[in-house]
Amino acid sequence: MEKHDQLLMKKQNKNLVLDLIKNHSPISRMELAKVTGMSPTSITRIVNELHMQGFVRETELVTSGVGRKAALLDVCGDVLYTIGVEIDKLAIKIGIVDYIGKIVAWQQIERDETESYNETLEKINGIIRLLITEQGFSDEKIIGIGVGLPGFIDYKNGVVKISDQLKWKNVDITADLKKLTGFDVIVDNELKMKIMAEHFKGMTKDAQNAVLVGIGSGIGSAIMLNGEIYRGDSNNAGEIGHTVIDPTGNVCNCGKIGCLATYISEGAIIADSRKVKNIQTIDEVFASYRMGESWAMNLMDRATTFIALAISNILCLYNPEVIILSGNTIEKLPEIKSAIEQKCELYIWDPVKENLKFVYSLLGNEGVVLGAAIQTQNTLLDLE
Ligand SMILES: [Zn+2]
């Protein structure tokens, strides 16, 4: 075997062992050897290295088969941190997340719709500096920043191609934010970040095929097939908001007519509300719905119908084990869950419903930030 290949294999083995300890801790060296098929000597060598680097520690002692005491291994959450950032039309959320996915510092601020790209980045840098200072961390503890936002993202080159909601076009956010903060930066569509959080510690932990649907300022989905995010050719797989469902329908901000988003997104619902009442925010629409005002009941009834149709189409296309619903609309108006479920019952084809787990995200407000931080770890952590 060539030297280069040997090094690569060593690195892969080390990653494998660390992943196993992270996901199955507490675990013994013996179990690690059994699961990986590596020799006990190799496992001991790798664990020693990981211990020296601060990733792994010994926890309790358990009695092994032959009466000897065996130490169990666990990972150290505080060995390194990543920063997750969610940028939405009206809010910026930032969290510092440790190696085991715990949010140790958090800040959420409002974002002005008219705010420029540079103003938003300056704000983010300010908050990151504040949080790092508050925690008393040195920059070396932080390996990078992950940003999740709505839109068409060239995640390989770190460029936001188009974000209708933020009104950004062709901005090199990874380079610009790196210049400001000094940290390496990755960027992806917010739902693709969020499904990483669900996969690591949420509703799809044990599933290989899952779809996350986000309903709020827009409607979109993220698809996980065989444990990997399915991106399509240009990272737009899952952008169901622009599937046309009525060619004679409403005009969409993408320029087409009758896109799904024009029946479900907050902006579209507010715009339709204004035909009846002077409405400024989605909260006012939801309040009217709760008061039983017929126009609000009608609009939300129509929205739930289209949500159920979208879910039905996704299930026929991808046949996932789990479908997770998430987003502002579900969180702020949880009473529409039963309406969505009833309509799903009507629309979804039986064979794709059979073993389906239909769930709601429990990560709430933190999902995108957490997923962005986890994805940063996956992308930037280089175990030497
Ligand atoms: Zn559209």
GROMACS .gro file of C-alpha atoms and ligand atoms in nm, residues 164 241-244 251-262, ligand 1:
model
   18
  164ASP     CA    1  -3.600   3.629  -0.263
  241GLY     CA    2  -4.244   2.632  -0.324
  242HIS     CA    3  -4.207   2.692  -0.695
  243THR     CA    4  -4.390   2.386  -0.820
  244VAL     CA    5  -4.683   2.518  -1.019
  251VAL     CA    6  -4.856   3.565  -0.948
  252CYS     CA    7  -4.545   3.448  -0.760
  253ASN     CA    8  -4.246   3.669  -0.676
  254CYS     CA    9  -4.039   3.436  -0.899
  255GLY     CA   10  -4.237   3.568  -1.197
  256LYS     CA   11  -4.438   3.255  -1.264
  257ILE     CA   12  -4.807   3.203  -1.202
  258GLY     CA   13  -4.966   2.965  -0.955
  259CYS     CA   14  -4.661   2.850  -0.753
  260LEU     CA   15  -4.737   2.653  -0.436
  261ALA     CA   16  -4.577   2.930  -0.229
  262THR     CA   17  -4.847   3.176  -0.337
  385ZN      ZN   18  -4.266   3.088  -0.778
   0.00000   0.00000   0.00000
